[in-house]
Coordinates of C-alpha atoms in Angstrom, one line a residue:
M1228 CA 14.4 4.7 21.2
T1229 CA 14.5 1.8 18.7
S1230 CA 16.3 2.7 15.5
L1231 CA 14.8 2.3 11.7
S1232 CA 17.4 0.4 11.0
S1233 CA 16.8 -2.3 13.5
M1234 CA 13.3 -3.0 12.5
S1235 CA 13.1 -2.5 9.0
F1236 CA 13.7 -5.7 7.6
S1237 CA 14.1 -9.3 8.8
E1238 CA 15.2 -12.2 7.2
S1239 CA 12.7 -15.6 7.0
P1240 CA 13.4 -19.1 6.3
L1241 CA 10.4 -19.1 4.0
S1242 CA 11.1 -20.1 0.6
T1243 CA 9.8 -18.1 -2.3
A1244 CA 7.4 -21.1 -3.1
A1245 CA 6.1 -20.9 0.6
V1246 CA 5.6 -17.2 0.6
E1247 CA 3.6 -17.3 -2.9
A1248 CA 1.3 -19.9 -1.4
A1249 CA 0.7 -18.0 1.8
E1250 CA 0.1 -14.9 -0.3
A1251 CA -2.4 -16.8 -2.6
L1252 CA -4.1 -18.4 1.1
Y1253 CA -4.3 -15.2 2.7
G1254 CA -5.0 -12.9 0.0
E1255 CA -8.1 -14.4 -0.7
L1256 CA -9.3 -14.3 3.0
T1257 CA -8.3 -10.4 2.9
H1258 CA -10.1 -10.1 -0.8
D1259 CA -13.3 -11.4 1.3
I1260 CA -12.9 -9.0 4.3
R1261 CA -12.2 -6.1 1.7
G1262 CA -16.0 -7.3 0.2
V1263 CA -17.3 -7.3 4.0
L1264 CA -16.1 -3.8 4.6
D1265 CA -17.5 -2.7 1.5
V1266 CA -20.8 -4.3 2.0
A1267 CA -21.4 -3.2 5.6
I1268 CA -21.1 0.3 4.8
R1269 CA -23.7 0.1 1.9
T1270 CA -26.1 -2.3 3.7
R1271 CA -29.7 -1.7 4.9
V1272 CA -30.7 -5.2 6.0
E1273 CA -32.8 -5.3 9.1
E1274 CA -31.9 -5.6 12.9
S1275 CA -32.1 -9.4 12.9
R1276 CA -30.0 -10.0 9.8
V1277 CA -27.6 -7.6 11.3
A1278 CA -27.1 -9.7 14.4
Q1279 CA -26.7 -12.7 12.7
A1280 CA -24.0 -11.2 10.1
R1281 CA -22.2 -10.0 13.7
Q1282 CA -22.3 -13.4 15.2
L1283 CA -20.8 -14.9 11.9
I1284 CA -18.3 -12.1 11.8
Q1285 CA -17.3 -12.7 15.5
Q1286 CA -17.0 -16.5 15.1
A1287 CA -14.5 -15.8 12.0
T1288 CA -12.3 -13.6 14.4
Q1289 CA -12.4 -16.2 17.1
I1290 CA -11.2 -18.9 14.2
L1291 CA -8.4 -16.6 13.2
A1292 CA -7.2 -15.5 16.5
E1293 CA -6.4 -19.1 17.2
D1294 CA -2.8 -18.5 15.6
A1295 CA -2.4 -14.5 15.4
P1296 CA 0.7 -13.4 17.0
P1297 CA 0.7 -10.0 18.4
E1298 CA 3.8 -8.5 16.7
P1299 CA 3.1 -6.0 13.7
A1300 CA 3.4 -7.9 10.3
G1301 CA 6.9 -6.3 9.5
I1302 CA 9.1 -6.3 6.3
H1303 CA 10.7 -9.7 5.8
Y1304 CA 13.1 -11.2 2.7
N1305 CA 14.3 -14.6 2.3
A1306 CA 17.5 -16.1 0.5
D1307 CA 16.5 -15.8 -2.7
G1308 CA 15.9 -11.9 -2.2
R1309 CA 12.1 -12.2 -2.6
S1310 CA 10.5 -9.5 0.3
W1311 CA 7.0 -9.0 1.4
N1312 CA 5.3 -6.6 3.3
W1313 CA 2.1 -8.2 4.2
G1314 CA 0.4 -5.5 6.5
N1315 CA 1.4 -2.3 4.5
A1316 CA -1.5 0.0 4.4
V1317 CA -1.4 0.6 0.8
V1318 CA 0.0 -2.6 -0.9
G1319 CA -0.1 -5.1 2.0
V1320 CA -1.7 -8.4 0.6
R1321 CA -3.0 -9.2 3.7
N1322 CA -4.0 -6.0 4.8
A1323 CA -8.0 -5.3 4.0
I1324 CA -7.3 -1.6 4.4
A1325 CA -4.8 -1.5 1.8
P1326 CA -6.5 -1.4 -2.0
P1327 CA -4.1 -2.8 -2.8
V1328 CA -2.0 -0.9 -5.0
V1329 CA 0.4 -2.7 -7.6
L1330 CA 3.2 -0.7 -8.9
S1331 CA 4.4 -1.1 -12.5
W1332 CA 7.7 0.2 -13.8
S1333 CA 8.2 1.3 -17.3
D1334 CA 11.5 1.6 -19.4
D1335 CA 11.8 5.1 -18.9
D1336 CA 11.6 4.7 -15.2
L1337 CA 8.0 5.9 -14.7
V1338 CA 6.3 4.5 -11.7
S1339 CA 2.7 4.0 -11.9
S1340 CA -0.8 2.0 -11.0
D1341 CA -4.1 1.7 -11.3
V1342 CA -6.6 1.0 -8.5
D1343 CA -10.0 0.8 -7.8
L1344 CA -11.0 2.9 -4.7
G1345 CA -14.8 2.1 -3.4
V1346 CA -16.7 3.6 -0.5
A1347 CA -14.4 2.4 2.1
Y1348 CA -12.2 5.4 1.0
E1349 CA -14.9 8.0 0.6
G1350 CA -14.4 11.7 1.8
P1351 CA -16.5 13.8 0.3
P1352 CA -19.9 12.7 -1.0
G1353 CA -18.7 10.3 -4.1
C1354 CA -15.0 11.5 -3.7
V1355 CA -11.8 9.8 -2.5
H1356 CA -10.8 11.3 0.7
G1357 CA -7.9 13.7 0.6
G1358 CA -6.0 11.8 3.2
V1359 CA -6.4 8.6 1.2
S1360 CA -4.8 10.4 -2.0
S1361 CA -2.0 11.6 0.2
L1362 CA -1.4 8.2 1.4
L1363 CA -1.1 6.3 -1.7
L1364 CA 1.1 9.2 -3.5
D1365 CA 3.2 9.1 -0.5
H1366 CA 3.6 5.1 -1.1
L1367 CA 4.3 5.6 -4.8
M1368 CA 7.1 7.9 -4.3
G1369 CA 8.6 6.1 -1.8
E1370 CA 9.0 3.4 -4.0
T1371 CA 9.8 5.5 -7.0
A1372 CA 12.7 7.3 -5.1
S1373 CA 14.0 3.8 -4.1
N1374 CA 15.2 3.7 -7.7
R1375 CA 13.7 0.3 -8.4
H1376 CA 14.5 -0.7 -4.9
T1377 CA 18.1 -0.1 -5.0
Q1378 CA 18.3 2.3 -2.1
L1379 CA 16.6 2.6 1.3
I1380 CA 14.6 5.8 1.5
V1381 CA 12.2 7.8 4.1
T1382 CA 10.0 10.6 3.5
G1383 CA 11.6 13.9 4.5
T1384 CA 8.7 16.4 3.1
L1385 CA 5.5 15.6 0.7
T1386 CA 3.8 18.5 -0.4
L1387 CA 0.3 18.3 -2.0
R1388 CA -2.2 20.3 -4.5
Y1389 CA -5.7 19.5 -4.7
V1390 CA -6.8 20.3 -7.9
H1391 CA -9.7 18.8 -8.5
P1392 CA -12.4 16.3 -6.5
L1393 CA -11.4 12.8 -7.5
P1394 CA -14.5 10.4 -7.9
L1395 CA -14.6 7.1 -6.1
G1396 CA -13.7 4.2 -8.7
R1397 CA -10.8 3.8 -11.0
V1398 CA -8.2 5.8 -10.4
H1399 CA -4.4 6.1 -12.1
M1400 CA -1.3 7.7 -10.4
E1401 CA 1.9 7.7 -11.4
G1402 CA 5.6 9.4 -10.1
R1403 CA 9.2 9.9 -11.6
I1404 CA 12.4 11.0 -10.0
T1405 CA 12.9 14.7 -11.0
A1406 CA 16.2 15.0 -8.9
M1407 CA 19.2 13.4 -7.3
S1408 CA 21.9 14.8 -4.9
G1409 CA 23.7 13.0 -2.4
R1410 CA 21.3 11.4 -0.2
K1411 CA 18.2 13.5 -1.4
V1412 CA 15.9 12.3 -4.0
T1413 CA 12.9 14.7 -5.4
V1414 CA 9.9 13.0 -6.9
A1415 CA 7.1 14.4 -8.7
A1416 CA 3.6 12.7 -8.9
H1417 CA 0.1 12.8 -9.4
I1418 CA -3.1 10.9 -9.1
R1419 CA -6.2 11.2 -11.5
P1420 CA -9.3 9.4 -12.6
A1421 CA -8.5 6.5 -14.8
D1422 CA -10.5 7.7 -17.4
S1423 CA -9.1 11.4 -17.4
D1424 CA -5.8 12.9 -18.4
V1425 CA -6.3 16.0 -15.7
P1426 CA -4.7 15.2 -12.5
A1427 CA -6.7 15.4 -9.6
V1428 CA -4.0 15.9 -6.8
E1429 CA -0.6 16.6 -8.0
A1430 CA 2.4 16.0 -5.6
N1431 CA 6.1 16.8 -4.9
G1432 CA 8.4 14.7 -2.4
L1433 CA 11.7 14.8 -0.9
F1434 CA 13.0 11.5 0.1
I1435 CA 16.0 10.9 2.2
I1436 CA 18.4 8.2 2.0
P1437 CA 19.1 7.6 5.7
R1438 CA 22.9 7.6 7.0
W1439 CA 22.9 4.0 8.1
A1440 CA 21.3 2.9 4.8
D1441 CA 23.7 5.1 2.6
A1442 CA 26.3 2.0 1.6
E1443 CA 23.2 -0.4 1.5
S1444 CA 20.9 -1.8 -1.1
V1445 CA 17.6 -3.5 -1.2
T1446 CA 16.7 -5.9 -3.7
G1447 CA 13.2 -7.9 -4.6
S1448 CA 9.6 -6.4 -4.6
L1449 CA 7.8 -5.2 -1.4
D1450 CA 4.5 -6.4 -2.0

């Protein structure tokens, strides 16, 4: 079995300027693909137009496949300490499934994010799928437990309480470390509509610093 430590991070020769240029280039492509996903769910065009759209999408797929290594995107960093996680399902700049989430750290160590969740994230009619809420909170809480990326962590347990349905649209989520003991970090978080102060989903999580990472630290922004 491949250990987590052997596949977590890999050093890249890319300069920070090259990384940011790639994010700008492929980020725009991913933004366009998100648009296709959104409208594909809602469209009512006739059969001939669907066939035309499919041909264009298939052509685009063939073009992009001309240089598309089969390996997972992975997490990389360069000599400047700049790191990137383009394939991540929550924050991946090049993953059209990701909203994507952009996290902010406040001076009091509160970690938060405002993000738009459209029809691609629907569960109950007009509401965000409960699994999507769990996915977003798990990532937010993991980043929170990393203590500003100074420690590597993995999720131990995650407990969620679904208080109210979460409408599609702009949502706000935030998390904070509530306890630290040895290699254990406890985090509390919630997600709610951006125009409401009432949490729709509340979460508590226990995160673990792996033994192999106990003496290691991580710098940079995993975006």
